[in-house]
CSV table of C-alpha atoms and ligand atoms in Angstrom, one decimal:
chain,number,residue,atom,x,y,z
A,1,MET,CA,-10.9,-262.3,-203.2
A,2,ILE,CA,-9.1,-259.9,-205.6
A,3,ASN,CA,-9.4,-257.2,-202.9
A,4,ARG,CA,-7.8,-259.5,-200.3
A,5,ILE,CA,-5.0,-260.1,-202.7
A,6,ASP,CA,-4.4,-256.4,-203.2
A,7,GLU,CA,-4.6,-255.6,-199.5
A,8,THR,CA,-2.1,-258.4,-198.7
A,9,ARG,CA,0.3,-257.0,-201.3
A,10,LYS,CA,0.0,-253.5,-199.9
A,11,SER,CA,0.5,-254.5,-196.3
A,12,PHE,CA,3.5,-256.7,-197.4
A,13,ASP,CA,5.1,-253.7,-199.1
A,14,GLU,CA,4.6,-251.6,-196.0
A,15,ASP,CA,5.9,-254.2,-193.6
A,16,LEU,CA,8.9,-254.7,-195.9
A,17,LEU,CA,9.9,-251.0,-195.5
A,18,ARG,CA,10.2,-251.6,-191.7
A,19,VAL,CA,12.6,-254.5,-192.1
A,20,ASN,CA,16.1,-253.5,-190.9
A,21,ASP,CA,17.7,-256.7,-189.6
A,22,HIS,CA,17.5,-260.4,-189.8
A,23,ALA,CA,15.0,-260.8,-187.0
A,24,SER,CA,12.4,-258.5,-188.6
A,25,LEU,CA,13.0,-260.1,-192.0
A,26,GLU,CA,12.3,-263.5,-190.5
A,27,GLU,CA,9.1,-262.2,-188.9
A,28,LEU,CA,8.0,-260.9,-192.3
A,29,ARG,CA,8.8,-264.3,-193.9
A,30,ILE,CA,6.7,-266.2,-191.4
A,31,LYS,CA,3.8,-263.7,-191.7
A,32,TYR,CA,3.5,-263.8,-195.5
A,33,LEU,CA,5.6,-266.6,-196.9
A,34,GLY,CA,5.6,-269.3,-194.2
A,35,ARG,CA,3.6,-272.5,-194.6
A,36,LYS,CA,0.7,-271.0,-192.7
A,37,GLY,CA,1.4,-267.4,-193.9
A,38,LEU,CA,-1.0,-265.0,-195.6
A,39,VAL,CA,0.0,-266.0,-199.1
A,40,SER,CA,-0.5,-269.7,-198.4
A,41,GLN,CA,-3.9,-268.9,-196.8
A,42,LEU,CA,-5.0,-267.1,-199.9
A,43,PHE,CA,-4.0,-270.1,-202.0
A,44,GLU,CA,-6.1,-272.3,-199.6
A,45,SER,CA,-9.1,-270.0,-200.3
A,46,LEU,CA,-8.7,-270.6,-204.1
A,47,LYS,CA,-10.7,-273.7,-203.8
A,48,ASP,CA,-13.8,-271.7,-202.7
A,49,VAL,CA,-13.6,-269.4,-205.7
A,50,SER,CA,-16.2,-270.0,-208.4
A,51,LYS,CA,-15.1,-271.8,-211.6
A,52,GLU,CA,-15.5,-268.7,-213.8
A,53,ASP,CA,-13.3,-266.5,-211.5
A,54,LYS,CA,-10.7,-269.1,-210.8
A,55,ARG,CA,-8.4,-268.2,-213.7
A,56,VAL,CA,-8.3,-264.5,-213.0
A,57,VAL,CA,-7.9,-265.0,-209.2
A,58,GLY,CA,-5.3,-267.7,-209.8
A,59,GLN,CA,-3.2,-265.4,-211.9
A,60,ALA,CA,-3.4,-262.5,-209.4
A,61,LEU,CA,-2.4,-264.9,-206.7
A,62,ASN,CA,0.6,-266.1,-208.7
A,63,GLN,CA,1.7,-262.6,-209.3
A,64,LEU,CA,1.4,-261.8,-205.5
A,65,LYS,CA,3.6,-264.9,-204.8
A,66,ILE,CA,6.3,-263.8,-207.3
A,67,HIS,CA,6.2,-260.2,-206.1
A,68,THR,CA,6.5,-261.1,-202.4
A,69,GLN,CA,9.2,-263.7,-202.9
A,70,SER,CA,11.4,-261.6,-205.1
A,71,ARG,CA,11.1,-258.5,-202.9
A,72,PHE,CA,11.9,-260.7,-199.9
A,73,ASP,CA,15.0,-262.1,-201.7
A,74,GLU,CA,16.3,-258.6,-202.5
A,75,VAL,CA,16.1,-257.4,-199.0
A,76,ARG,CA,17.7,-260.6,-197.6
A,77,ASP,CA,20.6,-260.2,-200.0
A,78,SER,CA,21.2,-256.6,-199.2
A,79,LEU,CA,21.3,-257.4,-195.5
A,80,LYS,CA,23.8,-260.2,-196.2
A,81,ASN,CA,26.1,-257.8,-198.0
A,82,LYS,CA,26.1,-255.5,-195.1
A,83,ASP,CA,27.1,-258.4,-192.8
A,84,ASP,CA,30.0,-259.3,-195.1
A,85,ILE,CA,31.4,-255.8,-195.0
A,86,SER,CA,31.1,-255.4,-191.3
A,87,GLU,CA,32.7,-258.8,-190.8
A,88,SER,CA,35.8,-258.1,-192.9
A,89,ILE,CA,36.5,-254.7,-191.5
A,90,GLU,CA,36.3,-254.8,-187.8
A,91,ASP,CA,36.8,-251.1,-187.2
A,92,LEU,CA,35.7,-248.8,-190.0
A,93,SER,CA,37.5,-245.9,-188.3
A,94,LEU,CA,40.9,-247.5,-188.6
A,95,SER,CA,43.3,-245.7,-191.0
A,96,GLY,CA,44.4,-247.4,-194.2
A,97,ARG,CA,47.6,-249.3,-194.7
A,98,THR,CA,50.5,-247.2,-195.9
A,99,HIS,CA,52.6,-248.5,-198.8
A,100,THR,CA,56.4,-248.5,-198.2
A,101,ILE,CA,58.2,-246.7,-200.9
A,102,GLY,CA,61.5,-248.2,-202.1
A,103,SER,CA,64.7,-246.3,-202.4
A,104,ARG,CA,67.9,-246.5,-204.3
A,105,HIS,CA,70.7,-248.6,-202.7
A,106,ILE,CA,73.2,-246.5,-200.7
A,107,LEU,CA,75.9,-247.6,-203.1
A,108,THR,CA,73.9,-246.3,-206.1
A,109,GLN,CA,73.2,-243.1,-204.3
A,110,THR,CA,76.9,-242.7,-203.5
A,111,LEU,CA,77.9,-243.5,-207.1
A,112,ASP,CA,75.4,-241.0,-208.5
A,113,GLU,CA,76.7,-238.3,-206.2
A,114,ILE,CA,80.3,-239.0,-207.3
A,115,LYS,CA,79.3,-238.9,-210.9
A,116,ASN,CA,77.4,-235.6,-210.5
A,117,ILE,CA,80.4,-233.9,-208.9
A,118,PHE,CA,82.7,-235.0,-211.6
A,119,LYS,CA,80.2,-234.1,-214.4
A,120,GLY,CA,80.2,-230.6,-212.9
A,121,LEU,CA,84.0,-230.6,-213.2
A,122,GLY,CA,83.8,-231.4,-216.9
A,123,PHE,CA,84.2,-235.2,-216.9
A,124,SER,CA,82.1,-237.5,-219.1
A,125,VAL,CA,81.2,-241.1,-218.1
A,126,TYR,CA,82.7,-244.1,-219.9
A,127,GLU,CA,82.2,-247.7,-219.2
A,128,GLY,CA,84.0,-251.0,-219.9
A,129,PRO,CA,83.3,-254.7,-219.4
A,130,GLU,CA,83.8,-256.7,-216.2
A,131,LEU,CA,85.4,-259.6,-218.0
A,132,GLU,CA,88.7,-258.2,-219.2
A,133,SER,CA,91.8,-259.4,-221.0
A,134,ASP,CA,95.0,-259.9,-219.0
A,135,TYR,CA,96.5,-257.4,-221.5
A,136,ASN,CA,94.1,-254.5,-220.6
A,137,ASN,CA,94.0,-255.3,-216.9
A,138,PHE,CA,97.8,-255.7,-216.4
A,139,GLU,CA,100.1,-255.7,-219.3
A,140,ALA,CA,99.1,-252.4,-221.0
A,141,LEU,CA,99.1,-250.8,-217.6
A,142,ASN,CA,102.8,-251.5,-217.2
A,143,PHE,CA,102.5,-254.3,-214.6
A,144,ALA,CA,105.8,-256.3,-214.8
A,145,GLU,CA,105.5,-260.0,-215.7
A,146,ASP,CA,106.2,-261.0,-212.1
A,147,HIS,CA,104.1,-258.3,-210.4
A,148,PRO,CA,102.4,-259.7,-207.2
A,149,ALA,CA,99.0,-258.4,-208.3
A,150,ARG,CA,99.0,-261.0,-211.1
A,151,ASP,CA,99.2,-263.8,-208.5
A,152,MET,CA,96.3,-266.2,-208.5
A,153,GLN,CA,95.4,-265.2,-205.0
A,154,ASP,CA,94.2,-261.7,-206.0
A,155,THR,CA,92.7,-262.3,-209.4
A,156,PHE,CA,89.8,-264.4,-210.6
A,157,PHE,CA,91.2,-265.9,-213.8
A,158,VAL,CA,88.6,-267.2,-216.3
A,159,THR,CA,91.2,-268.5,-218.7
A,160,ASP,CA,94.9,-267.9,-219.2
A,161,LYS,CA,94.2,-264.7,-221.0
A,162,PHE,CA,90.9,-263.5,-219.5
A,163,LEU,CA,89.9,-262.5,-216.0
A,164,LEU,CA,87.4,-260.6,-213.9
A,165,ARG,CA,88.9,-257.1,-213.8
A,166,THR,CA,90.7,-256.3,-210.5
A,167,HIS,CA,90.3,-252.6,-211.0
A,168,THR,CA,88.7,-250.1,-213.3
A,169,SER,CA,92.1,-248.9,-214.7
A,170,PRO,CA,91.7,-251.2,-217.8
A,171,VAL,CA,88.9,-248.9,-218.9
A,172,GLN,CA,91.6,-246.2,-219.2
A,173,VAL,CA,93.4,-248.4,-221.7
A,174,ARG,CA,90.1,-248.9,-223.7
A,175,LEU,CA,89.3,-245.1,-223.7
A,176,MET,CA,92.8,-244.1,-224.8
A,177,THR,CA,92.8,-246.8,-227.5
A,178,ASP,CA,89.4,-245.9,-228.8
A,179,LYS,CA,89.6,-242.1,-228.7
A,180,LYS,CA,92.1,-239.3,-229.3
A,181,PRO,CA,93.0,-236.8,-226.6
A,182,PRO,CA,91.9,-234.4,-225.2
A,183,LEU,CA,90.2,-237.0,-222.9
A,184,ARG,CA,88.4,-236.3,-219.7
A,185,ALA,CA,86.2,-239.1,-218.3
A,186,ILE,CA,85.3,-241.0,-215.2
A,187,MET,CA,84.8,-244.8,-215.5
A,188,PRO,CA,82.6,-246.4,-212.8
A,189,GLY,CA,82.1,-250.1,-212.4
A,190,LYS,CA,82.3,-253.4,-210.5
A,191,VAL,CA,85.7,-255.0,-209.8
A,192,PHE,CA,86.6,-258.4,-208.3
A,193,ARG,CA,89.3,-259.6,-206.1
A,194,ASN,CA,90.0,-263.1,-204.8
A,195,GLU,CA,90.5,-261.9,-201.2
A,196,ALA,CA,89.4,-263.4,-197.8
A,197,ILE,CA,86.0,-261.8,-197.0
A,198,SER,CA,86.1,-259.7,-193.8
A,199,ALA,CA,84.6,-256.4,-192.4
A,200,LYS,CA,87.2,-254.6,-194.6
A,201,SER,CA,87.3,-256.5,-197.8
A,202,TYR,CA,84.8,-258.2,-200.1
A,203,CYS,CA,85.3,-260.3,-203.3
A,204,LEU,CA,83.4,-257.7,-205.2
A,205,PHE,CA,83.3,-253.9,-205.0
A,206,HIS,CA,82.9,-250.8,-207.1
A,207,GLN,CA,85.5,-248.3,-208.2
A,208,VAL,CA,85.4,-245.0,-210.1
A,209,GLU,CA,88.3,-244.4,-212.3
A,210,GLY,CA,89.2,-240.9,-213.5
A,211,LEU,CA,91.4,-239.9,-216.5
A,212,TYR,CA,92.4,-236.6,-218.0
A,213,VAL,CA,94.8,-236.6,-221.0
A,214,ASP,CA,95.7,-233.4,-222.8
A,215,THR,CA,98.8,-231.2,-223.6
A,216,ASP,CA,100.3,-229.8,-220.4
A,217,VAL,CA,98.3,-231.6,-217.8
A,218,THR,CA,100.0,-231.2,-214.4
A,219,PHE,CA,100.1,-232.9,-211.0
A,220,ALA,CA,98.8,-229.6,-209.6
A,221,GLU,CA,95.6,-229.9,-211.7
A,222,LEU,CA,95.2,-233.5,-210.4
A,223,LYS,CA,95.4,-232.3,-206.8
A,224,GLY,CA,93.1,-229.3,-207.4
A,225,THR,CA,90.5,-231.6,-209.0
A,226,LEU,CA,90.6,-234.2,-206.1
A,227,VAL,CA,90.5,-231.5,-203.4
A,228,ALA,CA,87.5,-229.9,-205.2
A,229,PHE,CA,85.8,-233.4,-205.2
A,230,ALA,CA,86.6,-234.1,-201.5
A,231,LYS,CA,85.2,-230.7,-200.4
A,232,GLN,CA,82.0,-231.2,-202.4
A,233,PHE,CA,81.6,-234.8,-201.3
A,234,TYR,CA,82.7,-234.8,-197.6
A,235,GLY,CA,82.1,-231.1,-196.8
A,236,GLN,CA,84.1,-227.9,-197.1
A,237,ASP,CA,86.0,-228.6,-193.8
A,238,VAL,CA,87.2,-232.0,-194.8
A,239,LYS,CA,90.7,-232.8,-193.6
A,240,TYR,CA,92.8,-234.5,-196.3
A,241,ARG,CA,96.4,-235.3,-197.2
A,242,PHE,CA,98.4,-236.7,-200.1
A,243,ARG,CA,101.0,-239.4,-199.6
A,244,ALA,CA,103.6,-240.5,-202.1
A,245,SER,CA,102.8,-244.1,-203.3
A,246,PHE,CA,103.4,-246.5,-206.1
A,247,PHE,CA,101.3,-247.8,-209.0
A,248,PRO,CA,102.9,-249.4,-212.1
A,249,PHE,CA,100.7,-247.2,-214.4
A,250,THR,CA,101.4,-243.8,-212.8
A,251,GLU,CA,104.5,-241.9,-212.1
A,252,PRO,CA,104.7,-240.1,-209.8
A,253,SER,CA,101.9,-241.7,-207.7
A,254,ALA,CA,100.1,-240.7,-204.6
A,255,GLU,CA,97.3,-241.7,-202.3
A,256,MET,CA,94.8,-239.4,-200.8
A,257,ASP,CA,93.7,-239.9,-197.2
A,258,VAL,CA,90.7,-238.3,-195.4
A,259,TRP,CA,90.5,-237.8,-191.7
A,260,TRP,CA,87.9,-240.1,-190.2
A,261,GLN,CA,86.5,-239.0,-186.8
A,262,PRO,CA,83.9,-241.4,-185.3
A,263,LYS,CA,81.9,-239.8,-182.5
A,264,GLY,CA,83.5,-240.3,-179.1
A,265,LYS,CA,86.3,-242.4,-180.6
A,266,GLU,CA,89.8,-241.8,-181.7
A,267,GLY,CA,90.1,-240.5,-185.3
A,268,ARG,CA,92.5,-241.7,-187.9
A,269,TRP,CA,93.6,-241.2,-191.5
A,270,LEU,CA,91.8,-243.4,-194.1
A,271,GLU,CA,93.0,-243.9,-197.6
A,272,VAL,CA,90.2,-243.0,-200.1
A,273,LEU,CA,91.9,-243.1,-203.5
A,274,GLY,CA,95.0,-243.8,-205.5
A,275,CYS,CA,96.2,-241.3,-208.2
A,276,GLY,CA,99.2,-240.1,-210.2
A,277,MET,CA,100.4,-238.9,-213.6
A,278,VAL,CA,99.9,-241.5,-216.4
A,279,ASP,CA,103.1,-243.4,-216.9
A,280,PRO,CA,104.7,-242.6,-220.3
A,281,ASN,CA,104.9,-246.4,-220.9
A,282,VAL,CA,101.1,-246.6,-220.7
A,283,LEU,CA,100.7,-243.8,-223.2
A,284,ILE,CA,103.1,-245.6,-225.6
A,285,ASN,CA,101.1,-248.8,-225.2
A,286,VAL,CA,97.9,-247.1,-226.3
A,287,GLY,CA,99.6,-245.1,-229.1
A,288,ILE,CA,99.6,-241.7,-227.6
A,289,ASP,CA,102.8,-239.6,-227.9
A,290,PRO,CA,104.2,-239.0,-224.4
A,291,GLU,CA,106.3,-236.1,-225.7
A,292,LYS,CA,103.2,-234.3,-226.7
A,293,TYR,CA,100.6,-235.4,-224.1
A,294,THR,CA,100.5,-235.8,-220.4
A,295,GLY,CA,97.7,-237.1,-218.2
A,296,TYR,CA,96.6,-237.8,-214.8
A,297,ALA,CA,94.5,-240.7,-213.4
A,298,PHE,CA,92.9,-241.6,-210.2
A,299,GLY,CA,90.8,-244.4,-208.8
A,300,MET,CA,88.6,-244.6,-205.7
A,301,GLY,CA,86.5,-247.4,-204.1
A,302,VAL,CA,82.8,-246.6,-203.8
A,303,GLU,CA,82.2,-248.8,-200.8
A,304,ARG,CA,85.1,-247.3,-198.9
A,305,THR,CA,83.8,-243.8,-199.8
A,306,ALA,CA,80.2,-244.6,-198.7
A,307,MET,CA,81.4,-246.2,-195.5
A,308,LEU,CA,83.5,-243.2,-194.6
A,309,LYS,CA,80.7,-240.7,-195.3
A,310,TYR,CA,77.9,-242.6,-193.6
A,311,GLY,CA,79.9,-244.2,-190.8
A,312,ILE,CA,79.4,-247.8,-191.9
A,313,GLY,CA,81.7,-250.2,-190.1
A,314,ASP,CA,81.4,-253.4,-192.1
A,315,ILE,CA,81.6,-253.6,-195.9
A,316,ARG,CA,79.6,-256.9,-196.0
A,317,ILE,CA,76.4,-255.2,-194.9
A,318,LEU,CA,76.4,-253.3,-198.2
A,319,PHE,CA,75.8,-256.6,-200.0
A,320,ASP,CA,73.4,-258.3,-197.5
A,321,ASN,CA,70.1,-256.7,-198.8
A,322,ASP,CA,68.9,-256.3,-195.2
A,323,LYS,CA,66.0,-254.0,-195.2
A,324,ARG,CA,66.7,-252.8,-191.7
A,325,PHE,CA,69.9,-251.3,-193.0
A,326,LEU,CA,68.7,-250.3,-196.5
A,327,THR,CA,65.7,-248.3,-195.3
A,328,GLN,CA,68.0,-246.0,-193.3
A,329,PHE,CA,69.1,-244.3,-196.5
B,1,LIG,N1,93.7,-249.0,-209.9
B,1,LIG,C1,94.2,-248.6,-208.7
B,1,LIG,C2,93.7,-249.6,-207.6
B,1,LIG,O1,92.8,-250.3,-207.9
B,1,LIG,C3,93.9,-247.2,-208.3
B,1,LIG,C4,94.4,-246.1,-209.2
B,1,LIG,C5,93.8,-245.7,-210.3
B,1,LIG,C6,95.7,-245.6,-208.9
B,1,LIG,C7,94.3,-244.7,-211.1
B,1,LIG,C8,96.2,-244.6,-209.7
B,1,LIG,C9,95.5,-244.2,-210.8
B,1,LIG,O2,94.2,-249.6,-206.5
């Protein structure tokens, strides 16, 4: 009887090695572990074993049962795992999924480029708050009491005395009040205007202000700096012009235009920035002696600049967060 048990165990182990799918596993189960299988048959024969031998044979039989059952379970589980994998991945030769890598917003890229060019020209970066006093935004900048820019239509007033800044020029006032000349800085930031939203204007946009105050600063230096900027930003062959203009806080004042040439369409001049020599009244307001110091200032719109450089026709798309647009940059 012990011999039969040993042989059954051996042949089970050999048969098990040949199992490679569910069908052959099932055959094995029926042959050994089924109700009429070899292991059950051996248990049947136990009744014929003599009383003295029953204990030893019984133990050997139990071990055989445990052995066959546990080896069977192992193989069944490993077959099942294989199935799970081949079910979840239909084609193992398919290439993996690629991850899309994000990028900085085109406005951030443009702003960084502007900052880097001016840093190279010796300007540092200074920032001021978006919520401003009426004094810094208008009064200190020499806006007359009845200047149209103070009209409720252009400005988001928060209280009588505070507003969302309509330009970055109040940061000039802060810089000149906080620090003594020589001063040379650019001041980037968001500005807000209560305007009808269209392809050309939005209630929120970005500006970069520039200021240089020292002894003997001239208009020629202002022009030289802005031309150097335009050549680096738009390309050496950029076509530009300066036009006389007016701002309350600069005298004389000018605007710089850049020639815009869309492919296959008629080109035209586009205004890219306002500039001028800091008005002596502004210097007096911030406690700088206009007899000793002069300065120039300029301010440009970042959206306008990016639209011109990358041929974007509608300002609103810059604020839409549409991935089809953003991933192009
Ligand atoms: N602050 C002006 C504007 O928003 C631009 C400007 C800045 C003009 C500095 C002259 C000097 O239109």
